[in-house]
Coordinates of C-alpha atoms in Angstrom, one line a residue:
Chain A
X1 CA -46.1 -56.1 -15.9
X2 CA -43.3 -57.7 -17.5
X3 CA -43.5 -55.7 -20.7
X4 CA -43.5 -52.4 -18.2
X5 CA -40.1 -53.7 -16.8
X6 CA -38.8 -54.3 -20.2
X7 CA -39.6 -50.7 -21.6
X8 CA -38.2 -48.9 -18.5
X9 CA -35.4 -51.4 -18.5
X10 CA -34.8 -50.4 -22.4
X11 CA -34.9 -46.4 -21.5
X12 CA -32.7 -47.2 -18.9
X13 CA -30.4 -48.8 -21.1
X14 CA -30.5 -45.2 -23.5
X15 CA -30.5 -43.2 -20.3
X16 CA -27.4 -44.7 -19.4
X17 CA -25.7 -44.6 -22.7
X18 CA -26.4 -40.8 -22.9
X19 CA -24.9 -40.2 -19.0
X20 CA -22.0 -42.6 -20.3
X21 CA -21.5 -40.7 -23.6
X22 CA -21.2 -37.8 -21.4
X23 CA -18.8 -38.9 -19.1
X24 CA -16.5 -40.0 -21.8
X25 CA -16.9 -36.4 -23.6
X26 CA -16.6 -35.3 -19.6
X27 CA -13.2 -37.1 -19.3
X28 CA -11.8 -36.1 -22.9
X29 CA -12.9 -32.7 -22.6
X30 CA -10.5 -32.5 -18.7
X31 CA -7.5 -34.0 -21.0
X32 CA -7.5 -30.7 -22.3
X33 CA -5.0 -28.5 -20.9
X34 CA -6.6 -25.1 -19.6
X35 CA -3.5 -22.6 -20.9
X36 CA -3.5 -19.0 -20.1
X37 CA -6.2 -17.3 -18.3
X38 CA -9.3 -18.9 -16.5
X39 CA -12.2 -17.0 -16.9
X40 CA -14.5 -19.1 -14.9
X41 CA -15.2 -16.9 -11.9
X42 CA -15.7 -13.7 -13.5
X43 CA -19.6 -14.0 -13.6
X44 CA -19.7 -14.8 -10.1
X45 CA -17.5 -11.8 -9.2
X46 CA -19.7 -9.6 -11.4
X47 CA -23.1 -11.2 -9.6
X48 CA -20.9 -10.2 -6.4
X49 CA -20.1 -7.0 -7.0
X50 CA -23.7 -6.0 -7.7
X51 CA -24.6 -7.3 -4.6
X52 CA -21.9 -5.1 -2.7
X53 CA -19.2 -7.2 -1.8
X54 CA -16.2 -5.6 -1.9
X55 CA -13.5 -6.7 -4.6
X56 CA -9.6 -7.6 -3.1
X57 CA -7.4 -4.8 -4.4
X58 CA -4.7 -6.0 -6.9
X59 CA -1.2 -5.4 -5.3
X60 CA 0.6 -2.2 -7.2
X61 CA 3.5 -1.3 -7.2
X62 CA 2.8 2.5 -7.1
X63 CA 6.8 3.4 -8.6
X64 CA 9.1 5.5 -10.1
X65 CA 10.5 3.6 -12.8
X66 CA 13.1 5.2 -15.4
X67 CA 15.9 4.7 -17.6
X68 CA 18.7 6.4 -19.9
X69 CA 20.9 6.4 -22.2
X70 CA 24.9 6.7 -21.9
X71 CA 27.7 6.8 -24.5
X72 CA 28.5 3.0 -23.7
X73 CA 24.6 1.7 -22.9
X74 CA 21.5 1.7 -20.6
X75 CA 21.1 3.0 -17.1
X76 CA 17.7 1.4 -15.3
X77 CA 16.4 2.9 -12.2
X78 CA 13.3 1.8 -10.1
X79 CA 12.2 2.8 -6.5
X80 CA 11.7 -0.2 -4.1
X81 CA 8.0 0.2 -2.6
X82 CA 5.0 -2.1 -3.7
X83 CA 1.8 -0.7 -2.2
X84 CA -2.0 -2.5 -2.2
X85 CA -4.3 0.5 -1.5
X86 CA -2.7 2.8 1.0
X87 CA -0.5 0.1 3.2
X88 CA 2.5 -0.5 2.1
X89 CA 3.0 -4.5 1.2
X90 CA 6.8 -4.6 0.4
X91 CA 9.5 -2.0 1.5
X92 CA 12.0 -3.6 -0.4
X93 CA 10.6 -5.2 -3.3
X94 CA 12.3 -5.9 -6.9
X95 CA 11.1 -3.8 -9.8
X96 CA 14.5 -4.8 -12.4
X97 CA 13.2 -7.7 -14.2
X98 CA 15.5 -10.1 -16.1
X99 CA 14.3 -10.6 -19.5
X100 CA 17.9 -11.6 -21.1
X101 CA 21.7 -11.3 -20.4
X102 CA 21.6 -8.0 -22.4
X103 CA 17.9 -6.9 -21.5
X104 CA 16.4 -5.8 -18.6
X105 CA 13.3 -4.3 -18.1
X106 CA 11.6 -2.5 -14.9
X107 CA 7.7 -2.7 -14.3
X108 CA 5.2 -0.2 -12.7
X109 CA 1.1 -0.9 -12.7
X110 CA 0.1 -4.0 -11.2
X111 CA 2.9 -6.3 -9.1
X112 CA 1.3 -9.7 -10.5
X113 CA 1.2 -8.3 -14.1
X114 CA 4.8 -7.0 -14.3
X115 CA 5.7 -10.1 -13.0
X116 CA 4.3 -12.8 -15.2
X117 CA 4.8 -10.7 -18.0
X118 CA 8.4 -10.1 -18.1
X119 CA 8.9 -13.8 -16.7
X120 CA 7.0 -14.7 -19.6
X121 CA 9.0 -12.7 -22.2
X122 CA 12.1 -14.0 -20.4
X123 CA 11.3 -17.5 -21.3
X124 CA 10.0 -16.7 -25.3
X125 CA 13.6 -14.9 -25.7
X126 CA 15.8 -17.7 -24.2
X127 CA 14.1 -20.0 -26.2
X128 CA 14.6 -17.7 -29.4
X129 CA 18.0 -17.1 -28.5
X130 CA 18.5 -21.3 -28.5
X131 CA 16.7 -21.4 -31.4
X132 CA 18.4 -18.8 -33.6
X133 CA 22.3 -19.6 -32.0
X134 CA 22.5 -15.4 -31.5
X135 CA 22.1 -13.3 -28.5
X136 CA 18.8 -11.7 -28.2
X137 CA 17.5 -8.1 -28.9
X138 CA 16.2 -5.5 -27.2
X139 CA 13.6 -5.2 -30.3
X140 CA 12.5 -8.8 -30.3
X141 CA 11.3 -8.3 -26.6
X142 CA 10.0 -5.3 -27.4
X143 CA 7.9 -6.7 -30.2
X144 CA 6.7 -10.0 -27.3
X145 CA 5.8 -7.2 -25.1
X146 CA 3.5 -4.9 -27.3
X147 CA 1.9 -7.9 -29.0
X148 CA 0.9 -9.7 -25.9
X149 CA -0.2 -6.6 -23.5
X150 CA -2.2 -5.4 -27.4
X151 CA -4.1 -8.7 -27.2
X152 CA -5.1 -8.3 -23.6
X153 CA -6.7 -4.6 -24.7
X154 CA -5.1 -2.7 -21.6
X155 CA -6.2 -5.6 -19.3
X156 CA -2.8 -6.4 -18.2
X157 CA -1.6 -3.5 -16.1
X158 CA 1.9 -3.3 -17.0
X159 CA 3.7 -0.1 -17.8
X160 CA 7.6 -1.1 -18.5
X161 CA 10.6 0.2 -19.4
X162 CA 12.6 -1.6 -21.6
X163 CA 16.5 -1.4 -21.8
X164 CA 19.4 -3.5 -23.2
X165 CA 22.5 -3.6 -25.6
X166 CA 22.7 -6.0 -28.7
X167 CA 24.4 -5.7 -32.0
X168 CA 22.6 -2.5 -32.8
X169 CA 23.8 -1.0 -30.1
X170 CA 22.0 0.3 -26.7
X171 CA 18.5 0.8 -26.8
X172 CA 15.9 2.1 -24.8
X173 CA 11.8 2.2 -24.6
X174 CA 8.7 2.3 -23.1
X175 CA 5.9 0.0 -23.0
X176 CA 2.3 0.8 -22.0
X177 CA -0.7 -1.6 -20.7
X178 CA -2.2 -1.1 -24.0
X179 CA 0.5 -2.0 -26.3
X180 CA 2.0 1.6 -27.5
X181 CA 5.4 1.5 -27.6
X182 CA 8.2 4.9 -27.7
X183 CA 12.0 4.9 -28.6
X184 CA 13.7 7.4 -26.2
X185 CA 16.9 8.3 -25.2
X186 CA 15.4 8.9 -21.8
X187 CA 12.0 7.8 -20.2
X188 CA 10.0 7.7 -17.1
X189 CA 6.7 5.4 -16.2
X190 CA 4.7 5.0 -12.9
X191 CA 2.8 7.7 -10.2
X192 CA 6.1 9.3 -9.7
X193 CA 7.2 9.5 -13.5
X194 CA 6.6 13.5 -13.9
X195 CA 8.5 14.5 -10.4
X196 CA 11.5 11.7 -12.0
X197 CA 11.0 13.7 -15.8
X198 CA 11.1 16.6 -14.4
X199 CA 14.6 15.6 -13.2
X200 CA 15.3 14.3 -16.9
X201 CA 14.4 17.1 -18.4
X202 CA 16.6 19.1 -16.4
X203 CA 19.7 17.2 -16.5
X204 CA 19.7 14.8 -19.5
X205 CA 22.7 15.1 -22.1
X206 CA 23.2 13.3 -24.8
X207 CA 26.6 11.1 -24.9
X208 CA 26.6 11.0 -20.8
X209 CA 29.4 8.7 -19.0
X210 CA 28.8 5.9 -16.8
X211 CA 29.1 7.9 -13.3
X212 CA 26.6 11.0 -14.7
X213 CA 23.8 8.8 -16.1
X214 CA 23.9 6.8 -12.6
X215 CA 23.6 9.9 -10.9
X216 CA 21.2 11.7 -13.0
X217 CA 19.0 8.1 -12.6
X218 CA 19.5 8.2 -8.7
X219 CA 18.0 11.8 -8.5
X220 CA 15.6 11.2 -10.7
X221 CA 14.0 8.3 -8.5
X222 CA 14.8 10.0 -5.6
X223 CA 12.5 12.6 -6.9
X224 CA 9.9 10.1 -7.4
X225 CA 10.4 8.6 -3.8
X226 CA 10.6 12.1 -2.2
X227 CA 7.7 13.5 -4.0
X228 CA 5.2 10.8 -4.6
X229 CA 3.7 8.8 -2.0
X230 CA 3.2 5.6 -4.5
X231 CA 6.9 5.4 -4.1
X232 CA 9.4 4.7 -1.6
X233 CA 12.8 3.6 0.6
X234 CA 15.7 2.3 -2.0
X235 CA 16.8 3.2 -5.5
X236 CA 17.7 0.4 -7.3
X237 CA 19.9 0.6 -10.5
X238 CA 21.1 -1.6 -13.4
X239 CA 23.8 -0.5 -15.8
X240 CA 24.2 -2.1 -19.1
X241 CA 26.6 -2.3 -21.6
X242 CA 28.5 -4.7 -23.7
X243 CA 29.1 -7.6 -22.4
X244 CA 28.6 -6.7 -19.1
X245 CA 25.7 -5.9 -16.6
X246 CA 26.2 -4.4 -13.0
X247 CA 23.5 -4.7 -10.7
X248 CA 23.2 -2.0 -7.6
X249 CA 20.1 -3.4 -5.1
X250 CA 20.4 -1.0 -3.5
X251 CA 22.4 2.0 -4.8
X252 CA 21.1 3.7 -2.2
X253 CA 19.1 3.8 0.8
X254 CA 17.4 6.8 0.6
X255 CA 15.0 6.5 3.9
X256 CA 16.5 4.6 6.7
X257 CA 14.2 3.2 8.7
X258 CA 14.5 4.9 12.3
X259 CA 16.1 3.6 15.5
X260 CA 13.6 3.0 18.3
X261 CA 13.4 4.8 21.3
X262 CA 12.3 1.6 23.4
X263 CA 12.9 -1.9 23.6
X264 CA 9.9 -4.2 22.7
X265 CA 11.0 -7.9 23.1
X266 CA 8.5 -9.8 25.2
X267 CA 9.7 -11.7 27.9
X268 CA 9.8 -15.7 27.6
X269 CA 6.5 -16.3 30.0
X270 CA 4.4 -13.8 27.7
X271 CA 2.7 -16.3 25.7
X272 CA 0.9 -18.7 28.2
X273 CA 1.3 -22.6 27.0
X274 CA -1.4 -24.4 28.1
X275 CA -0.3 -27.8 26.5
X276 CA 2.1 -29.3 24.7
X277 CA 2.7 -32.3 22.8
X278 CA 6.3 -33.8 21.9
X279 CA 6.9 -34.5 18.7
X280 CA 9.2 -37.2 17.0
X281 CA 12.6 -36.9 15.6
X282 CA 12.9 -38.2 12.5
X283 CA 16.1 -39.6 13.6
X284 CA 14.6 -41.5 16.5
X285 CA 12.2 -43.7 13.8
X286 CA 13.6 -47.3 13.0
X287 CA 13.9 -48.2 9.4
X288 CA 11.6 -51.6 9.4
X289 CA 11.5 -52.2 5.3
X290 CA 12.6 -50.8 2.7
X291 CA 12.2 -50.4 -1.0
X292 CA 13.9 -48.7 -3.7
X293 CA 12.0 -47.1 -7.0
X294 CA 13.7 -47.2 -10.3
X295 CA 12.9 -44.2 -12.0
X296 CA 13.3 -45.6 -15.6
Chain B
X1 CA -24.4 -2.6 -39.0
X2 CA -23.8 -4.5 -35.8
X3 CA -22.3 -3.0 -33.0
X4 CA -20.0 -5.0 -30.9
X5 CA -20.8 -3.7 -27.5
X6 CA -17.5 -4.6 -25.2
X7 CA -17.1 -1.9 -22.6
X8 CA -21.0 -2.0 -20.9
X9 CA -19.7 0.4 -18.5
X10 CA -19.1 2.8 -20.9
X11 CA -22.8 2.4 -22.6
X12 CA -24.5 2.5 -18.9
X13 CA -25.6 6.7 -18.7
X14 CA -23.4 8.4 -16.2
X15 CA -23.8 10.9 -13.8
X16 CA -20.8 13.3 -13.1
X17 CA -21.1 15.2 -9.4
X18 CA -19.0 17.3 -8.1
X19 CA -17.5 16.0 -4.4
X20 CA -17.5 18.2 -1.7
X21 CA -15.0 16.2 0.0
X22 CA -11.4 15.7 -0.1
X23 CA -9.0 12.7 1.7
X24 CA -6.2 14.5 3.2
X25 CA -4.6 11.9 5.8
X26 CA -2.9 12.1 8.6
X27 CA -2.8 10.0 11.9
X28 CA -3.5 11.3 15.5
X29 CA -2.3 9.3 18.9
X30 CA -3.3 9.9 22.4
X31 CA -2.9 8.7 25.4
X32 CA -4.2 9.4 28.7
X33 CA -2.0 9.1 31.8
X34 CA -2.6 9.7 35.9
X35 CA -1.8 13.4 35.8
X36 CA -1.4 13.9 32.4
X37 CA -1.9 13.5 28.7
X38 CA -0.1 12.9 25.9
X39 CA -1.6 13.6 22.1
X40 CA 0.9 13.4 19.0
X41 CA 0.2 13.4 15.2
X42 CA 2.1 13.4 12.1
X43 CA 2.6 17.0 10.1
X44 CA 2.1 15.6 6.0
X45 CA -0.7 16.9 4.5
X46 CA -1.5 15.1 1.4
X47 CA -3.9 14.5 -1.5
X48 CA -4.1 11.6 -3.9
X49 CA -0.1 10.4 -4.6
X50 CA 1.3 14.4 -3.9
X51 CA 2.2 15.6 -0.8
X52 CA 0.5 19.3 -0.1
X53 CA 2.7 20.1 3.0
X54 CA 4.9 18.6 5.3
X55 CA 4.9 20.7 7.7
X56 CA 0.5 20.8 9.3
X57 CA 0.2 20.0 12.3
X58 CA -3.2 18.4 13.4
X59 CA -3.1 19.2 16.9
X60 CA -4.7 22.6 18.5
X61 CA -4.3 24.0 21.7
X62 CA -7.4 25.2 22.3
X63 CA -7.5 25.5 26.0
X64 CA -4.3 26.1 28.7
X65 CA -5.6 22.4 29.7
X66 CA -7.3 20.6 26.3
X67 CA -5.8 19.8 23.0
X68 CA -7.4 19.1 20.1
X69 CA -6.2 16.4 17.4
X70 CA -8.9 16.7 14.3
X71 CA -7.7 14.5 10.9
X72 CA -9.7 13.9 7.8
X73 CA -10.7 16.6 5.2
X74 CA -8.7 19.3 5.8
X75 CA -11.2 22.0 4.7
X76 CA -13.6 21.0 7.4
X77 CA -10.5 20.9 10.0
X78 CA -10.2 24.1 9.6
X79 CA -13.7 25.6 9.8
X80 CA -13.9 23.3 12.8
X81 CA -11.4 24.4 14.8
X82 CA -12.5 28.0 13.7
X83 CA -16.3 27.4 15.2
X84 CA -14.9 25.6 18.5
X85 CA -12.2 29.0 18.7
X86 CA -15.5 31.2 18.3
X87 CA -17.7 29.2 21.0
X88 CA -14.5 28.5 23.3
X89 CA -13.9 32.2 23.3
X90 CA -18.2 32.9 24.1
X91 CA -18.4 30.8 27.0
X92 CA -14.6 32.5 28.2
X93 CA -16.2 36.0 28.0
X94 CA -19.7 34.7 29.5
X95 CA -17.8 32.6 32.4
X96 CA -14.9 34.4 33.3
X97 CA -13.2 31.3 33.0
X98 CA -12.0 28.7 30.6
X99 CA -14.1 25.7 29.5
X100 CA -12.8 22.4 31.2
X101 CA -11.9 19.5 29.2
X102 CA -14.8 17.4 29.6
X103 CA -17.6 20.4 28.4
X104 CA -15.5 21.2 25.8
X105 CA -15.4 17.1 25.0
X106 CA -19.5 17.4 25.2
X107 CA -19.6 20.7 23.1
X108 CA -17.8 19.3 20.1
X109 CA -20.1 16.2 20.2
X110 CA -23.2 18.4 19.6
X111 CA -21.4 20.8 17.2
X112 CA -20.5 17.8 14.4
X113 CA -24.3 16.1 14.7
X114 CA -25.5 19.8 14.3
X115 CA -24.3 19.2 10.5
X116 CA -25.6 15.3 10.7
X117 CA -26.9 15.8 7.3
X118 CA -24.0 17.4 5.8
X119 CA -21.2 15.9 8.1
X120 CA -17.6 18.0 9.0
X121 CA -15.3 14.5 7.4
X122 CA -13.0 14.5 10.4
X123 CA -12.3 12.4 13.1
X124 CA -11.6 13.7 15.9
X125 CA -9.6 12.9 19.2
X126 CA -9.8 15.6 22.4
X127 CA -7.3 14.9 24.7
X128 CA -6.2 17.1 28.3
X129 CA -7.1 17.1 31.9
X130 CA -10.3 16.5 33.9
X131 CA -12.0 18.4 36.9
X132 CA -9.9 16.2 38.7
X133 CA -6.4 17.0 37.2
X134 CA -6.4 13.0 35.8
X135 CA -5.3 12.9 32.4
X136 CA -8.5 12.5 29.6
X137 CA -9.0 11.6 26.1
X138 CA -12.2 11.5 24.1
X139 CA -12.4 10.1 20.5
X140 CA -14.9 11.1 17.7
X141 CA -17.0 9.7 14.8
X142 CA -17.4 12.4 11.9
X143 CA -21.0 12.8 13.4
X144 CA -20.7 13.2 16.8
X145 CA -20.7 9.8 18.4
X146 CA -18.2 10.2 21.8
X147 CA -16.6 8.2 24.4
X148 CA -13.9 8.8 27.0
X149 CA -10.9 6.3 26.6
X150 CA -7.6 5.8 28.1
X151 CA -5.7 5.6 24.7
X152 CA -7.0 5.9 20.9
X153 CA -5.0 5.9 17.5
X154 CA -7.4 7.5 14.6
X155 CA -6.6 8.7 11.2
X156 CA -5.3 6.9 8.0
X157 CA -3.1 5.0 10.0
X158 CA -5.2 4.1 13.0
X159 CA -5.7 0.4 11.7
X160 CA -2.1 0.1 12.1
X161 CA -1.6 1.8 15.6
X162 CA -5.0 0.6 17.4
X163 CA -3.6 -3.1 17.9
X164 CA -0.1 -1.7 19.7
X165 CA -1.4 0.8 21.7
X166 CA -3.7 -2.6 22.9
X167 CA -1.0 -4.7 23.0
X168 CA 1.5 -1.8 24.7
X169 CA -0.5 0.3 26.9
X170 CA -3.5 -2.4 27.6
X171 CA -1.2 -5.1 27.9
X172 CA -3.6 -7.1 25.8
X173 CA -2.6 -10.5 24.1
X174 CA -0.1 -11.4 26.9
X175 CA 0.3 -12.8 30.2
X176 CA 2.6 -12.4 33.3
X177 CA 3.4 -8.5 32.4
X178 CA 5.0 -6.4 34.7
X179 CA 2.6 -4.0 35.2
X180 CA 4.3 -2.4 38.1
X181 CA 5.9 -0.2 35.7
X182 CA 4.7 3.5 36.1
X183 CA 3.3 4.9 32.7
X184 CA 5.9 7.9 33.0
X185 CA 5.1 10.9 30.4
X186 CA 8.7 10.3 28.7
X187 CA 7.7 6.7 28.6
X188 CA 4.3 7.5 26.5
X189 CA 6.3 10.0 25.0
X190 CA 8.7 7.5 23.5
X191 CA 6.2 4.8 22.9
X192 CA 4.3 7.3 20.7
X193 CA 7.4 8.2 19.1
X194 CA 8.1 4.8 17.9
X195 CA 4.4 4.1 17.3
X196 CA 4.3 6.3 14.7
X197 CA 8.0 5.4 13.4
X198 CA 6.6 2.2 12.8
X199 CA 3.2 3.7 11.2
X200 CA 4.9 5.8 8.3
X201 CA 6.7 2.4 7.2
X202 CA 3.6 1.2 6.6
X203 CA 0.8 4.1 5.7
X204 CA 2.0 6.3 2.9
X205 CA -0.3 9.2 4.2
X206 CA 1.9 9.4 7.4
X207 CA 4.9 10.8 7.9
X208 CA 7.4 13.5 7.5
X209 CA 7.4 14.2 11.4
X210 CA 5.7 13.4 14.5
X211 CA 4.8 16.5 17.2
X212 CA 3.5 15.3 20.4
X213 CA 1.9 17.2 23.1
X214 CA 2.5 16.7 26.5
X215 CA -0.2 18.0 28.7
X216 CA -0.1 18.7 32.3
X217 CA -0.7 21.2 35.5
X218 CA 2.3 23.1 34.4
X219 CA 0.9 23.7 30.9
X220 CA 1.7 22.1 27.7
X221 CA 4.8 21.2 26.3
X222 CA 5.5 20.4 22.6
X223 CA 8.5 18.4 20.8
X224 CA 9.2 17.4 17.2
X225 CA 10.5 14.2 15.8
X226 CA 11.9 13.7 12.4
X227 CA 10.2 10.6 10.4
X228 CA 10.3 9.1 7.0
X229 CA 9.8 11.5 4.2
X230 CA 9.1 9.0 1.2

């Protein structure tokens, strides 16, 4: 009897040394930061999918997205409607991305990717800028850009156009999900880049000044807007050139959204309160102790 | 030599078949009112990201006192309308006198389950007067499943509408309305103006402009309004 409590006590004791060893490889292995993407749910969504649930559309931003050259810089142009299936989710949303003082760069595919892309690029070129003492280049975020969206394999759904001024002068190109990149004097990207090329191709000119390259940019995404239903309401331009960037949101409003014909404010009384409960002020609380943190 | 396989989409066998259908969009209101009733829907015709036409109307007179609205795949809108137009004008040369509104409700019902197993993709909306001179408006399934409403939004937009026309012309989700307020045809009229105002900032497939019919004893009457065109 007593040696039967001994042995189970003794496999107990290695039973417990194993779940322990565990927990501490448990505990070391959550010190670990998770960086970049989480992959954890994507056999669940797979199992999912088989079984016919339906997937959440990713948020796109539809677009007609462009840019140009000019004697003194870059012209950017983007449309203003994001779009997640057939609704439109933003009328007015922001497709000019910051990436430096001198670089800009507008985004058509997938909102979310375009976002945290060009955020992303943003931050790697301020911190080469700090690092180097010089003001960035268009072809060092150019190079960020086609090296991260190539290690992704097309995964990242972010179709850009890339524009700036540094010491080499203005510069201008595109950048597909994939990681191909083109060197143009003038490009289009997004579902309404042929109606907007078809504009370029019209009206493009090498050595353009400031007010033609704005205006052949506005009819090109007007075009896009007009013509393609992935695109809509304001075009939105950015001019760069040395030393200076001018940003129009919007440089124009090209569908106005309509005045109505009735008046639809509901009376106070329409929503029925069946009870209510005051709340506090944060004023009318007394201060009973109090105790001050150093933050060393 | 190993072959990483990545893609196991691309090494399941696929099937390529040819669709006989086609999404054209579009969005078709009505309303019914005491003595009259109203039907409007947007003129874009599109496919995919293009627009086809701006400028296609959905709605039909088919009748001096029946209108009908018919969205969907524009193909079978057509050969629709076409067989109603040829079984309308039968029973006018059998009869000696038009169809009335609710037959002609009832005949389009049996005409889409007659292709239940090769459906016309439209959804339909008949809207006019009954024997009674009230105003009437029936909405459709693709196969034939019918019912007589007051008011009914259907289309690529009708997600959006449905819940105001509830809200507006049911007076659903609030209290202590005034419902003293006659439903007047330029008041329907408006509200369906603005309706769809509201719908084509939302829907890309609607849009361009809005043509409402107004139905009544006198006959039918037929105005434009411009919307967005992005």
């Amino acid at each position: 009897g007593v040696q039967a409590v001994q042995t189970f006590q003794h496999y107990f004791k290695q039973i417990n040394l194993s779940m322990a060893s565990a927990a501490v490889e448990n505990f070391l292995k959550e010190d670990e930061e998770v960086k970049g993407f989480s992959f954890e749910n994507c056999r669940r969504n797979a199992f999912l999918a088989k079984q016919g649930a339906e997937m959440p559309k990713a948020r796109k931003t539809g677009t007609t997205i462009c840019g140009v050259i000019f004697n003194e810089g870059v012209v950017l142009g983007a449309d203003t409607r994001a779009t997640g299936g057939s609704i439109v989710c933003d009328l007015n949303c922001e497709k000019i991305h910051y990436i430096a003082d001198n670089v800009y760069c507008c985004g058509a595919g997938t909102a979310a990717d375009t976002e945290f892309t060009t955020k992303m690029i943003s931050s790697k070129m301020e911190l080469l800028k700090l690092r180097t003492g010089r003001e960035g280049r268009v072809i060092s975020a150019l190079r960020m850009l086609k090296q991260y969206l190539f290690r992704y394999q097309g995964h990242i759904s972010a179709a850009l156009v890339l524009g700036g001024v540094d010491v080499n002068g203005p510069a201008l190109y595109t950048v597909y999900p994939h990681g191909s990149t083109d060197k143009l004097p003038y490009v289009t990207m997004g579902s309404g880049s042929l109606a907007a090329m078809s504009v370029f191709e019209d009206g493009f000119k090498l050595g353009m000044n400031e007010e033609e390259a704005k205006n052949l940019v506005f009819h090109a995404i007007r075009a896009g807007i007009v013509n393609d239903l992935g695109s809509g309401s304001n075009v939105d331009i950015t001019v760069i050139r040395k030393g200076n960037v001018e940003v129009f949101r919007p440089y124009q409003v090209v569908c106005k959204k309509s005045e109505r014909a009735g008046d639809y404010t509901f009376p106070v009384g329409t929503t029925v309160v069946t009870s209510s409960t005051e709340m506090v002020p944060f004023s009318a609380l007394t201060v009973t102790d109090e105790e001050v943190m150093e933050i060393s | 030599m190993a072959v990483l396989i990545d893609n196991k989409a691309a090494m399941e066998p696929t099937q390529h078949r040819f669709s006989p259908y086609a999404m054209n969009g579009g969005t078709v209101v009505a309303v019914a009112g005491d003595d009259f009733a109203v039907i409007g829907s947007d003129t874009r015709l599109s496919e995919g990201y293009s627009i086809l036409s701006r400028d296609v109307s959905k709605v039909r007179n088919v009748t001096k006192a029946c209108l009908l609205g018919s969205v969907g795949f524009h193909g079978d809108v057509l050969t629709l309308t076409k067989m109603m137009d040829a079984r309308l004008k039968q029973y006018l040369h059998t009869h000696g006198k038009e169809m009335p509104c609710e037959a002609i409700a009832q005949m389009l019902s049996t005409t889409l389950y007659y292709r239940r197993f090769f459906p016309y993709y439209t959804y339909n909306m008949v809207a006019g007067l009954d024997k009674q001179g009230k105003g009437c408006v029936f909405s459709y399934d693709p196969v034939g499943s019918y019912e007589r409403e007051s008011y009914r939004a259907s289309g690529s937009a009708s997600a959006i509408i449905q819940p105001l026309l509830d809200n507006q012309i049911g007076f659903k989700n609030q209290s202590n309305v005034d419902t003293s307020i006659p439903m007047t045809r330029e008041r329907v009229r408006d509200l369906v103006r603005d309706i769809f105002a509201a719908a084509s900032e939302r829907d890309i497939y609607t849009g361009d402009e809005v043509e409402i019919a107004i139905i009544d004893k006198n006959g039918i009457e037929t105005v434009r309004y411009p919307l967005r065109s992005d």
